[in-house]
Structures are given as structure tokens and as C-alpha cells.
Amino acid sequence: MKTLLLTGFEPFLSYTINPTMRIVEELHGQVVGNYKIHSEVLPVDFRKAGENLLEQIDKVKPDALISLGLAAGRYKLTPERIAINVNDGESDNSGNVLEDEVIQAEGQDAYMSTLPIRDMVNRLKEVGLPAEISNTAGTYLCNHVMYQGLHYAKTHQTHMPSGFIHMPASHELALQHGRIPSWSHDDLKRGMITCIKVLSKTLGIS
Ligand code: PCA
């Protein structure tokens, strides 16, 4: 049995619920494909999220890493293709407002996801869930965490597949927020289970 580190995020900005939080909490300890899932909810804080992630990687020693985030306004599941070496954006939950900052001074400008994102998108569509590859994870916390995971794998020369999946709002959040497209929690969760199964199969371990 392999170990998958699965991360989500706490609520942030005007989003009082983060659907990724419930999903990772419910999947913690579950077995999907040949992965036992270890979940962690990360803070929306530029100074802490990456550090927390790296601590978890050192503690859990996962064979693979998938991070999840909310992209309110998107209407499909969107595995991300690329993470860039930039911190920039609105205030995080601790009041840090960063502009044009590099994440890792010695890091590459960008890293490509090492998850089987094309296979994930194809399988999601086969099981009836709209999906497409996204070519930008933005410059906020989701990009930050994706970059940190891939930078770790690169600099530690580990073969840990690593990457990020953005998801639309849940109905729960849309009811509170107002005008954003939303999915049921069950479909969002089924989508994430599907992606984990694809990863397991691609690596020939299911
Ligand atoms: N989404 C934000 C940060 C936390 C989250 O769930 C993002 O897309 O950067």
C-alpha cells in the first residue's frame, strides 16, 4: 500500500466555506486504488502554507501528493498544468499582501505538474464529470502550494508525483455566497476519488 498526501484549504476571502476542506477530511484514512490517504488542511497564509506542506511531506513521506483548492467561478474540475515562481494577490488570512515575490530564490521559473492530468480529465469526462486542464493556477495560495510541492520533489530528487486540482464551489458555498456556479459535494468528492484512481492506475499499482 502506498501513501497519498491529500491537502485542502481553509476558507478565505469572501468564501465562508472551502469545499476542499470537507472533501479531504472525509477522505482521510480511506483507501482509494492502492493509496491510503493522509489528509491535511492547509492555512491560507503565504508564510505558513508551504512550511506546513513541507512538514507534512517530511512526516508522512508520501509516495504521491495531490493538493486541492477552490476556484470559485469555475464550472469544471480543473487539474492544473503549471505552477510559477510568484507570490502575488489579495490579502491572505493573516493579512499578508504580496506583490511579485519569488517563492524560492533558487527555484525554476515554473514547474509542470507530474500528475497524469490528461488521463484524469479524460476519465472524469468518461464518468460524467465536466473537466479540463487549466493552464494557470494563478499566483495566490494554490499556485504557491503546487509550486512548493513540485520544487520539493525536484530538489530532493524524489519521484513523488505531485500537482494541484482546482474545483468549483459546492452548493453549500454558493447558497451563502450568491452568484457563483456550483456542484454537489458528492460530485466534487467523486471527481477527486476518480483522479486518485487514475493516478493509482497510471503508476501501475492498482
Ligand atoms: N483557493 C485559493 C487559495 C485557497 C483555495 O482554496 C487559490 O486558488 O489560490
CSV table of C-alpha atoms and ligand atoms in Angstrom, one decimal:
chain,number,residue,atom,x,y,z
A,1,MET,CA,0.0,0.0,0.0
A,2,LYS,CA,1.3,3.5,-1.0
A,3,THR,CA,0.6,6.7,0.8
A,4,LEU,CA,-1.0,9.7,-0.8
A,5,LEU,CA,-0.8,13.1,0.9
A,6,LEU,CA,-4.0,15.0,0.0
A,7,THR,CA,-4.3,18.6,1.0
A,8,GLY,CA,-7.2,21.1,1.0
A,9,PHE,CA,-7.5,24.7,2.3
A,10,GLU,CA,-9.4,26.5,4.9
A,11,PRO,CA,-12.0,29.2,3.9
A,12,PHE,CA,-10.6,32.5,2.7
A,13,LEU,CA,-11.6,36.0,1.4
A,14,SER,CA,-15.4,36.1,1.0
A,15,TYR,CA,-15.7,32.3,0.7
A,16,THR,CA,-17.0,31.2,4.1
A,17,ILE,CA,-16.8,27.5,3.2
A,18,ASN,CA,-14.0,25.8,1.4
A,19,PRO,CA,-15.4,22.6,-0.2
A,20,THR,CA,-11.8,21.1,-0.4
A,21,MET,CA,-11.7,21.1,3.4
A,22,ARG,CA,-14.7,18.7,3.8
A,23,ILE,CA,-13.5,16.5,1.0
A,24,VAL,CA,-10.0,16.0,2.4
A,25,GLU,CA,-11.4,15.5,5.9
A,26,GLU,CA,-13.8,12.8,4.7
A,27,LEU,CA,-11.1,11.0,2.6
A,28,HIS,CA,-8.6,11.0,5.5
A,29,GLY,CA,-7.7,7.3,6.3
A,30,GLN,CA,-9.6,5.9,3.3
A,31,VAL,CA,-8.1,3.6,0.7
A,32,VAL,CA,-8.6,4.6,-2.9
A,33,GLY,CA,-6.9,2.4,-5.6
A,34,ASN,CA,-3.7,1.4,-4.0
A,35,TYR,CA,-3.3,4.6,-1.9
A,36,LYS,CA,-4.0,5.1,1.8
A,37,ILE,CA,-4.9,8.7,2.1
A,38,HIS,CA,-3.4,11.0,4.6
A,39,SER,CA,-5.2,14.4,4.6
A,40,GLU,CA,-4.1,17.8,5.8
A,41,VAL,CA,-6.0,21.2,5.7
A,42,LEU,CA,-3.5,24.0,4.9
A,43,PRO,CA,-3.9,27.6,6.1
A,44,VAL,CA,-4.4,30.4,3.5
A,45,ASP,CA,-1.3,32.1,4.6
A,46,PHE,CA,1.7,32.7,2.3
A,47,ARG,CA,4.2,32.4,5.3
A,48,LYS,CA,2.7,29.1,6.7
A,49,ALA,CA,1.1,27.0,3.9
A,50,GLY,CA,4.3,26.0,2.2
A,51,GLU,CA,6.0,25.3,5.5
A,52,ASN,CA,3.1,23.2,6.7
A,53,LEU,CA,3.1,21.2,3.5
A,54,LEU,CA,6.8,20.5,3.7
A,55,GLU,CA,6.5,19.4,7.3
A,56,GLN,CA,3.8,17.0,6.3
A,57,ILE,CA,5.9,15.6,3.5
A,58,ASP,CA,8.8,15.0,5.9
A,59,LYS,CA,6.4,13.4,8.4
A,60,VAL,CA,4.2,11.3,6.1
A,61,LYS,CA,6.8,10.5,3.4
A,62,PRO,CA,4.1,10.2,0.8
A,63,ASP,CA,4.5,8.4,-2.5
A,64,ALA,CA,2.3,11.0,-4.2
A,65,LEU,CA,0.9,14.4,-3.4
A,66,ILE,CA,-2.3,15.9,-4.6
A,67,SER,CA,-3.4,19.4,-3.4
A,68,LEU,CA,-6.9,20.7,-3.8
A,69,GLY,CA,-8.2,24.3,-3.9
A,70,LEU,CA,-11.4,26.2,-4.6
A,71,ALA,CA,-11.5,28.2,-7.8
A,72,ALA,CA,-14.9,30.0,-7.2
A,73,GLY,CA,-16.4,30.9,-10.6
A,74,ARG,CA,-15.0,27.9,-12.5
A,75,TYR,CA,-17.6,25.4,-13.6
A,76,LYS,CA,-15.4,22.4,-14.3
A,77,LEU,CA,-12.9,20.3,-12.4
A,78,THR,CA,-9.5,21.6,-13.5
A,79,PRO,CA,-6.2,19.8,-12.9
A,80,GLU,CA,-3.5,22.4,-13.2
A,81,ARG,CA,-0.7,22.1,-15.7
A,82,ILE,CA,1.8,24.6,-14.3
A,83,ALA,CA,3.0,26.4,-11.2
A,84,ILE,CA,5.0,29.6,-11.4
A,85,ASN,CA,7.6,31.1,-9.0
A,86,VAL,CA,5.5,34.0,-7.9
A,87,ASN,CA,3.5,35.1,-4.8
A,88,ASP,CA,1.1,37.8,-5.6
A,89,GLY,CA,-2.5,38.7,-4.9
A,90,GLU,CA,-5.1,39.7,-2.4
A,91,SER,CA,-4.6,39.6,1.3
A,92,ASP,CA,-4.2,36.1,2.8
A,93,ASN,CA,-6.0,35.1,6.0
A,94,SER,CA,-3.1,36.6,8.1
A,95,GLY,CA,-3.1,40.0,6.3
A,96,ASN,CA,-0.1,39.3,4.1
A,97,VAL,CA,-0.4,41.2,0.8
A,98,LEU,CA,2.4,40.1,-1.5
A,99,GLU,CA,3.4,41.5,-4.9
A,100,ASP,CA,5.8,40.0,-7.4
A,101,GLU,CA,7.6,38.0,-4.8
A,102,VAL,CA,9.5,34.8,-5.7
A,103,ILE,CA,8.6,31.7,-3.8
A,104,GLN,CA,12.0,30.0,-4.0
A,105,ALA,CA,15.0,32.2,-4.8
A,106,GLU,CA,16.9,29.3,-6.3
A,107,GLY,CA,13.9,27.7,-7.9
A,108,GLN,CA,12.9,27.3,-11.5
A,109,ASP,CA,10.6,29.9,-13.0
A,110,ALA,CA,7.9,27.2,-13.3
A,111,TYR,CA,7.3,23.5,-12.8
A,112,MET,CA,4.9,21.3,-14.7
A,113,SER,CA,2.5,19.0,-12.9
A,114,THR,CA,3.8,15.5,-12.6
A,115,LEU,CA,0.3,14.1,-12.2
A,116,PRO,CA,-1.4,12.3,-15.1
A,117,ILE,CA,-3.6,15.3,-15.8
A,118,ARG,CA,-4.7,14.4,-19.3
A,119,ASP,CA,-5.7,10.9,-18.2
A,120,MET,CA,-7.5,12.5,-15.2
A,121,VAL,CA,-9.5,14.8,-17.4
A,122,ASN,CA,-10.4,12.1,-19.9
A,123,ARG,CA,-11.5,9.7,-17.1
A,124,LEU,CA,-13.5,12.5,-15.4
A,125,LYS,CA,-15.4,13.1,-18.6
A,126,GLU,CA,-16.0,9.3,-19.1
A,127,VAL,CA,-17.6,9.1,-15.6
A,128,GLY,CA,-19.8,12.1,-16.5
A,129,LEU,CA,-18.0,14.9,-14.7
A,130,PRO,CA,-17.0,18.0,-16.8
A,131,ALA,CA,-13.3,18.7,-16.6
A,132,GLU,CA,-10.5,20.3,-18.5
A,133,ILE,CA,-6.8,21.1,-18.0
A,134,SER,CA,-6.2,24.6,-16.6
A,135,ASN,CA,-3.1,26.4,-17.8
A,136,THR,CA,-2.9,28.8,-14.8
A,137,ALA,CA,-3.2,28.2,-11.1
A,138,GLY,CA,-3.0,31.9,-10.6
A,139,THR,CA,-0.4,33.5,-8.2
A,140,TYR,CA,-2.2,33.1,-4.9
A,141,LEU,CA,-2.0,30.2,-2.3
A,142,CYS,CA,-3.0,27.4,-4.7
A,143,ASN,CA,-0.1,28.2,-7.1
A,144,HIS,CA,2.1,28.6,-4.0
A,145,VAL,CA,1.4,25.2,-2.7
A,146,MET,CA,1.6,23.5,-6.1
A,147,TYR,CA,5.0,25.2,-6.7
A,148,GLN,CA,6.3,24.2,-3.2
A,149,GLY,CA,5.4,20.5,-3.7
A,150,LEU,CA,7.0,20.3,-7.1
A,151,HIS,CA,10.1,22.2,-6.0
A,152,TYR,CA,10.5,19.8,-3.1
A,153,ALA,CA,10.2,16.8,-5.4
A,154,LYS,CA,12.7,18.3,-7.8
A,155,THR,CA,15.3,19.4,-5.2
A,156,HIS,CA,15.0,16.1,-3.2
A,157,GLN,CA,15.2,14.1,-6.4
A,158,THR,CA,12.2,12.0,-5.4
A,159,HIS,CA,9.8,10.5,-7.9
A,160,MET,CA,6.8,11.6,-5.9
A,161,PRO,CA,4.1,12.6,-8.5
A,162,SER,CA,2.8,16.0,-7.4
A,163,GLY,CA,0.3,18.5,-8.6
A,164,PHE,CA,-2.9,20.5,-8.0
A,165,ILE,CA,-6.6,20.3,-8.8
A,166,HIS,CA,-8.9,23.3,-8.6
A,167,MET,CA,-12.6,22.7,-8.2
A,168,PRO,CA,-15.8,24.8,-8.5
A,169,ALA,CA,-17.8,26.0,-5.5
A,170,SER,CA,-20.1,23.5,-3.7
A,171,HIS,CA,-23.8,24.2,-3.5
A,172,GLU,CA,-23.3,24.8,0.2
A,173,LEU,CA,-20.9,27.7,-0.5
A,174,ALA,CA,-23.0,29.0,-3.5
A,175,LEU,CA,-26.0,29.3,-1.2
A,176,GLN,CA,-24.1,31.6,1.1
A,177,HIS,CA,-22.1,33.5,-1.5
A,178,GLY,CA,-24.6,34.3,-4.2
A,179,ARG,CA,-23.7,34.3,-7.9
A,180,ILE,CA,-21.2,31.5,-8.4
A,181,PRO,CA,-21.6,28.2,-10.3
A,182,SER,CA,-21.7,25.2,-8.0
A,183,TRP,CA,-21.5,21.4,-7.9
A,184,SER,CA,-22.8,19.0,-5.3
A,185,HIS,CA,-20.4,17.9,-2.6
A,186,ASP,CA,-20.9,14.3,-3.8
A,187,ASP,CA,-19.9,15.0,-7.3
A,188,LEU,CA,-16.8,17.0,-6.2
A,189,LYS,CA,-15.8,14.1,-4.0
A,190,ARG,CA,-16.5,11.5,-6.7
A,191,GLY,CA,-14.3,13.6,-9.0
A,192,MET,CA,-11.4,13.6,-6.6
A,193,ILE,CA,-11.7,9.8,-6.0
A,194,THR,CA,-11.7,9.3,-9.8
A,195,CYS,CA,-8.5,11.3,-10.1
A,196,ILE,CA,-6.8,9.3,-7.3
A,197,LYS,CA,-7.8,6.1,-9.0
A,198,VAL,CA,-6.3,7.3,-12.3
A,199,LEU,CA,-3.1,8.1,-10.5
A,200,SER,CA,-3.0,4.7,-9.0
A,201,LYS,CA,-3.7,3.0,-12.3
A,202,THR,CA,-1.2,5.1,-14.3
A,203,LEU,CA,1.5,4.1,-11.9
A,204,GLY,CA,0.5,0.5,-12.3
A,205,ILE,CA,-0.2,0.0,-8.7
A,206,SER,CA,-3.9,-0.8,-8.6
B,1,PCA,N1,-8.2,28.6,-3.4
B,1,PCA,C1,-7.2,29.7,-3.4
B,1,PCA,C2,-6.4,29.6,-2.2
B,1,PCA,C3,-7.2,28.6,-1.3
B,1,PCA,C4,-8.1,28.0,-2.2
B,1,PCA,O1,-8.9,27.0,-1.9
B,1,PCA,C5,-6.4,29.8,-4.7
B,1,PCA,O2,-7.0,29.4,-5.8
B,1,PCA,O3,-5.3,30.2,-4.7
